């Protein structure tokens, strides 16, 4: 199948998935499920693209494996963290603001918008499935997998460390500045950054795969300027005494020794 065919099938699947999850959110009166679906949606896209295209199998299988491991871990972690805790305050505020119009507003600005972003960010996974010459796959696979592994380590270890910190009653109201959080204020976001640049490097072993650079670029912008670091930093300082001091000595994103 051509590049356009793979991209088109992925788009259709994503729209169907997000519409279905929107209907579930209406039944549950909880739009927070979109956060769990975010990671799992990439897994669906990876497998659909894998079976839609007949490309270079080692590259196809590696892209699917890297995406699946990342997506299942993220989706599982968010399900463990969020289920049973009620709707996220962001969506509660939206629901209160829009009133009866919230269902339609959430369809467009929450579910379909995230679907569009999912399609763009996953471009390396989609394009990397399409038939192409083997190219420099071995070298790019090693480099890309190494970057991906660094990202997975930061995400997983950072989330575990934060969960343990929050579970300790003595940590109430305190700032997490231990482990990986000593070197970056957002190790989980930095991990996401590395994961998607690593996946892109694997896809870039094809000539057309270079076009997919827009995927990790968009993910980087989201993490740094939109829904990641920028959004959290606007509110966390008000909720955590001592956060300003922590921020002054700790990198916001890229890890480095504290000053």
GROMACS .gro file of C-alpha atoms in nm:
model
  259
    1UNK     CA    1   0.000   0.000   0.000
    2UNK     CA    2   0.118   0.356  -0.073
    3UNK     CA    3   0.211   0.614   0.189
    4UNK     CA    4  -0.119   0.790   0.133
    5UNK     CA    5  -0.307   0.467   0.188
    6UNK     CA    6  -0.136   0.390   0.518
    7UNK     CA    7  -0.183   0.746   0.643
    8UNK     CA    8  -0.547   0.740   0.538
    9UNK     CA    9  -0.623   0.411   0.710
   10UNK     CA   10  -0.455   0.534   1.029
   11UNK     CA   11  -0.661   0.854   1.018
   12UNK     CA   12  -0.986   0.661   0.981
   13UNK     CA   13  -0.897   0.427   1.267
   14UNK     CA   14  -0.805   0.717   1.494
   15UNK     CA   15  -1.130   0.900   1.422
   16UNK     CA   16  -1.328   0.584   1.495
   17UNK     CA   17  -1.136   0.522   1.818
   18UNK     CA   18  -1.179   0.878   1.947
   19UNK     CA   19  -1.550   0.887   1.859
   20UNK     CA   20  -1.601   0.560   2.046
   21UNK     CA   21  -1.412   0.688   2.349
   22UNK     CA   22  -1.610   1.012   2.340
   23UNK     CA   23  -1.933   0.812   2.362
   24UNK     CA   24  -1.791   0.616   2.654
   25UNK     CA   25  -1.694   0.941   2.824
   26UNK     CA   26  -2.053   1.065   2.792
   27UNK     CA   27  -2.183   0.747   2.952
   28UNK     CA   28  -1.931   0.770   3.236
   29UNK     CA   29  -1.952   1.151   3.262
   30UNK     CA   30  -1.573   1.148   3.271
   31UNK     CA   31  -1.366   1.298   2.989
   32UNK     CA   32  -1.047   1.196   3.171
   33UNK     CA   33  -1.047   0.862   2.988
   34UNK     CA   34  -0.891   1.046   2.694
   35UNK     CA   35  -0.563   1.058   2.889
   36UNK     CA   36  -0.555   0.678   2.914
   37UNK     CA   37  -0.654   0.637   2.550
   38UNK     CA   38  -0.368   0.867   2.440
   39UNK     CA   39  -0.094   0.607   2.486
   40UNK     CA   40  -0.308   0.311   2.383
   41UNK     CA   41  -0.415   0.486   2.064
   42UNK     CA   42  -0.056   0.486   1.938
   43UNK     CA   43  -0.046   0.110   1.990
   44UNK     CA   44  -0.356   0.070   1.775
   45UNK     CA   45  -0.207   0.293   1.503
   46UNK     CA   46   0.119   0.097   1.505
   47UNK     CA   47  -0.048  -0.242   1.462
   48UNK     CA   48  -0.298  -0.121   1.202
   49UNK     CA   49  -0.014   0.033   1.001
   50UNK     CA   50   0.190  -0.285   1.037
   51UNK     CA   51  -0.078  -0.502   0.884
   52UNK     CA   52  -0.179  -0.243   0.625
   53UNK     CA   53   0.166  -0.211   0.466
   54UNK     CA   54   0.406  -0.474   0.339
   55UNK     CA   55   0.742  -0.315   0.409
   56UNK     CA   56   1.084  -0.416   0.540
   57UNK     CA   57   0.987  -0.651   0.824
   58UNK     CA   58   1.274  -0.588   1.069
   59UNK     CA   59   1.201  -0.215   1.063
   60UNK     CA   60   0.825  -0.273   1.079
   61UNK     CA   61   0.851  -0.506   1.376
   62UNK     CA   62   1.092  -0.281   1.565
   63UNK     CA   63   0.870   0.024   1.522
   64UNK     CA   64   0.565  -0.170   1.639
   65UNK     CA   65   0.752  -0.313   1.939
   66UNK     CA   66   0.890   0.023   2.054
   67UNK     CA   67   0.551   0.192   2.017
   68UNK     CA   68   0.359  -0.091   2.185
   69UNK     CA   69   0.586  -0.108   2.489
   70UNK     CA   70   0.570   0.268   2.534
   71UNK     CA   71   0.194   0.295   2.480
   72UNK     CA   72   0.097   0.004   2.705
   73UNK     CA   73   0.320   0.129   2.985
   74UNK     CA   74   0.183   0.482   2.965
   75UNK     CA   75  -0.179   0.373   2.930
   76UNK     CA   76  -0.146   0.122   3.214
   77UNK     CA   77   0.021   0.373   3.443
   78UNK     CA   78  -0.243   0.639   3.380
   79UNK     CA   79  -0.523   0.386   3.429
   80UNK     CA   80  -0.370   0.282   3.764
   81UNK     CA   81  -0.328   0.645   3.865
   82UNK     CA   82  -0.662   0.787   3.745
   83UNK     CA   83  -0.934   0.522   3.758
   84UNK     CA   84  -1.158   0.569   4.059
   85UNK     CA   85  -1.022   0.919   4.132
   86UNK     CA   86  -1.299   1.111   3.954
   87UNK     CA   87  -1.277   1.342   3.656
   88UNK     CA   88  -0.960   1.545   3.612
   89UNK     CA   89  -1.003   1.905   3.740
   90UNK     CA   90  -0.923   2.039   3.391
   91UNK     CA   91  -1.231   1.871   3.247
   92UNK     CA   92  -1.441   1.952   3.552
   93UNK     CA   93  -1.367   2.319   3.491
   94UNK     CA   94  -1.454   2.281   3.122
   95UNK     CA   95  -1.777   2.102   3.209
   96UNK     CA   96  -1.873   2.381   3.449
   97UNK     CA   97  -1.786   2.652   3.197
   98UNK     CA   98  -1.968   2.507   2.897
   99UNK     CA   99  -2.263   2.350   3.077
  100UNK     CA  100  -2.501   2.168   2.838
  101UNK     CA  101  -2.263   2.236   2.547
  102UNK     CA  102  -1.978   2.046   2.708
  103UNK     CA  103  -2.043   1.712   2.527
  104UNK     CA  104  -2.004   1.871   2.184
  105UNK     CA  105  -1.717   2.094   2.296
  106UNK     CA  106  -1.532   1.796   2.443
  107UNK     CA  107  -1.576   1.600   2.119
  108UNK     CA  108  -1.399   1.871   1.919
  109UNK     CA  109  -1.147   2.024   2.162
  110UNK     CA  110  -1.057   1.713   2.361
  111UNK     CA  111  -1.113   1.389   2.169
  112UNK     CA  112  -1.083   1.489   1.804
  113UNK     CA  113  -0.803   1.736   1.873
  114UNK     CA  114  -0.602   1.467   2.050
  115UNK     CA  115  -0.681   1.235   1.762
  116UNK     CA  116  -0.529   1.481   1.516
  117UNK     CA  117  -0.219   1.517   1.735
  118UNK     CA  118  -0.196   1.137   1.767
  119UNK     CA  119  -0.199   1.102   1.388
  120UNK     CA  120   0.076   1.364   1.346
  121UNK     CA  121   0.302   1.241   1.626
  122UNK     CA  122   0.273   0.881   1.503
  123UNK     CA  123   0.387   0.969   1.149
  124UNK     CA  124   0.725   0.793   1.199
  125UNK     CA  125   0.545   0.471   1.291
  126UNK     CA  126   0.312   0.495   0.992
  127UNK     CA  127   0.565   0.600   0.728
  128UNK     CA  128   0.825   0.353   0.853
  129UNK     CA  129   0.590   0.065   0.766
  130UNK     CA  130   0.574   0.137   0.394
  131UNK     CA  131   0.789  -0.062   0.147
  132UNK     CA  132   1.131   0.091   0.094
  133UNK     CA  133   1.488  -0.017   0.053
  134UNK     CA  134   1.666  -0.148   0.359
  135UNK     CA  135   1.892   0.158   0.370
  136UNK     CA  136   2.097   0.216   0.685
  137UNK     CA  137   1.853   0.025   0.902
  138UNK     CA  138   2.103  -0.152   1.128
  139UNK     CA  139   2.285   0.163   1.234
  140UNK     CA  140   1.969   0.371   1.273
  141UNK     CA  141   1.797   0.089   1.461
  142UNK     CA  142   2.078   0.081   1.718
  143UNK     CA  143   2.090   0.458   1.763
  144UNK     CA  144   1.713   0.500   1.767
  145UNK     CA  145   1.660   0.213   2.009
  146UNK     CA  146   1.926   0.355   2.242
  147UNK     CA  147   1.755   0.697   2.249
  148UNK     CA  148   1.418   0.524   2.300
  149UNK     CA  149   1.560   0.319   2.588
  150UNK     CA  150   1.689   0.631   2.762
  151UNK     CA  151   1.343   0.781   2.729
  152UNK     CA  152   1.168   0.472   2.865
  153UNK     CA  153   1.406   0.464   3.161
  154UNK     CA  154   1.337   0.828   3.247
  155UNK     CA  155   0.961   0.784   3.211
  156UNK     CA  156   0.934   0.460   3.404
  157UNK     CA  157   1.180   0.534   3.683
  158UNK     CA  158   1.052   0.890   3.718
  159UNK     CA  159   0.690   0.776   3.751
  160UNK     CA  160   0.782   0.506   4.005
  161UNK     CA  161   0.984   0.751   4.213
  162UNK     CA  162   0.703   1.008   4.209
  163UNK     CA  163   0.439   0.748   4.301
  164UNK     CA  164   0.644   0.634   4.601
  165UNK     CA  165   0.699   0.995   4.705
  166UNK     CA  166   0.327   1.073   4.693
  167UNK     CA  167   0.242   0.753   4.884
  168UNK     CA  168   0.458   0.864   5.178
  169UNK     CA  169   0.245   1.072   5.421
  170UNK     CA  170   0.556   1.265   5.521
  171UNK     CA  171   0.579   1.401   5.165
  172UNK     CA  172   0.246   1.585   5.180
  173UNK     CA  173   0.288   1.938   5.049
  174UNK     CA  174   0.657   1.884   4.978
  175UNK     CA  175   0.852   1.911   4.653
  176UNK     CA  176   0.981   1.596   4.487
  177UNK     CA  177   1.354   1.662   4.439
  178UNK     CA  178   1.501   1.313   4.467
  179UNK     CA  179   1.620   1.053   4.219
  180UNK     CA  180   1.579   1.164   3.859
  181UNK     CA  181   1.377   1.462   3.983
  182UNK     CA  182   1.701   1.602   4.122
  183UNK     CA  183   1.833   1.650   3.768
  184UNK     CA  184   1.518   1.755   3.582
  185UNK     CA  185   1.184   1.885   3.706
  186UNK     CA  186   1.004   1.671   3.448
  187UNK     CA  187   1.183   1.339   3.387
  188UNK     CA  188   0.865   1.181   3.251
  189UNK     CA  189   0.825   1.451   2.986
  190UNK     CA  190   1.193   1.430   2.895
  191UNK     CA  191   1.140   1.055   2.860
  192UNK     CA  192   0.851   1.109   2.615
  193UNK     CA  193   1.076   1.342   2.420
  194UNK     CA  194   1.347   1.078   2.385
  195UNK     CA  195   1.104   0.798   2.304
  196UNK     CA  196   0.959   0.976   2.001
  197UNK     CA  197   1.291   1.102   1.871
  198UNK     CA  198   1.420   0.746   1.902
  199UNK     CA  199   1.124   0.607   1.708
  200UNK     CA  200   1.179   0.871   1.441
  201UNK     CA  201   1.546   0.772   1.405
  202UNK     CA  202   1.440   0.413   1.335
  203UNK     CA  203   1.188   0.531   1.073
  204UNK     CA  204   1.449   0.764   0.922
  205UNK     CA  205   1.642   0.463   0.792
  206UNK     CA  206   1.406   0.498   0.494
  207UNK     CA  207   1.440   0.796   0.263
  208UNK     CA  208   1.075   0.907   0.305
  209UNK     CA  209   1.102   0.844   0.679
  210UNK     CA  210   1.284   1.175   0.712
  211UNK     CA  211   0.957   1.352   0.631
  212UNK     CA  212   0.815   1.210   0.954
  213UNK     CA  213   1.040   1.444   1.157
  214UNK     CA  214   0.728   1.657   1.198
  215UNK     CA  215   0.604   1.392   1.446
  216UNK     CA  216   0.874   1.429   1.714
  217UNK     CA  217   0.885   1.805   1.653
  218UNK     CA  218   0.515   1.835   1.734
  219UNK     CA  219   0.558   1.611   2.040
  220UNK     CA  220   0.849   1.828   2.157
  221UNK     CA  221   0.640   2.146   2.120
  222UNK     CA  222   0.353   1.986   2.312
  223UNK     CA  223   0.583   1.876   2.594
  224UNK     CA  224   0.774   2.203   2.623
  225UNK     CA  225   0.525   2.473   2.528
  226UNK     CA  226   0.168   2.348   2.544
  227UNK     CA  227   0.031   2.064   2.758
  228UNK     CA  228   0.348   1.948   2.933
  229UNK     CA  229   0.605   2.159   3.113
  230UNK     CA  230   0.445   2.498   3.044
  231UNK     CA  231   0.097   2.396   3.166
  232UNK     CA  232   0.219   2.224   3.482
  233UNK     CA  233   0.464   2.498   3.575
  234UNK     CA  234   0.185   2.757   3.571
  235UNK     CA  235   0.003   2.589   3.857
  236UNK     CA  236   0.242   2.373   4.055
  237UNK     CA  237   0.421   2.665   4.218
  238UNK     CA  238   0.097   2.768   4.388
  239UNK     CA  239   0.042   2.417   4.523
  240UNK     CA  240   0.394   2.334   4.639
  241UNK     CA  241   0.573   2.556   4.891
  242UNK     CA  242   0.941   2.570   4.807
  243UNK     CA  243   0.889   2.495   4.438
  244UNK     CA  244   1.043   2.826   4.332
  245UNK     CA  245   1.365   2.736   4.513
  246UNK     CA  246   1.361   2.390   4.356
  247UNK     CA  247   1.304   2.541   4.011
  248UNK     CA  248   1.595   2.781   4.058
  249UNK     CA  249   1.845   2.498   4.105
  250UNK     CA  250   1.695   2.228   3.881
  251UNK     CA  251   1.669   2.209   3.503
  252UNK     CA  252   1.314   2.236   3.371
  253UNK     CA  253   1.358   1.967   3.108
  254UNK     CA  254   1.699   1.843   2.993
  255UNK     CA  255   1.878   1.666   3.281
  256UNK     CA  256   2.183   1.828   3.438
  257UNK     CA  257   2.336   1.843   3.787
  258UNK     CA  258   2.154   2.089   4.016
  259UNK     CA  259   2.318   2.428   4.065
   0.00000   0.00000   0.00000
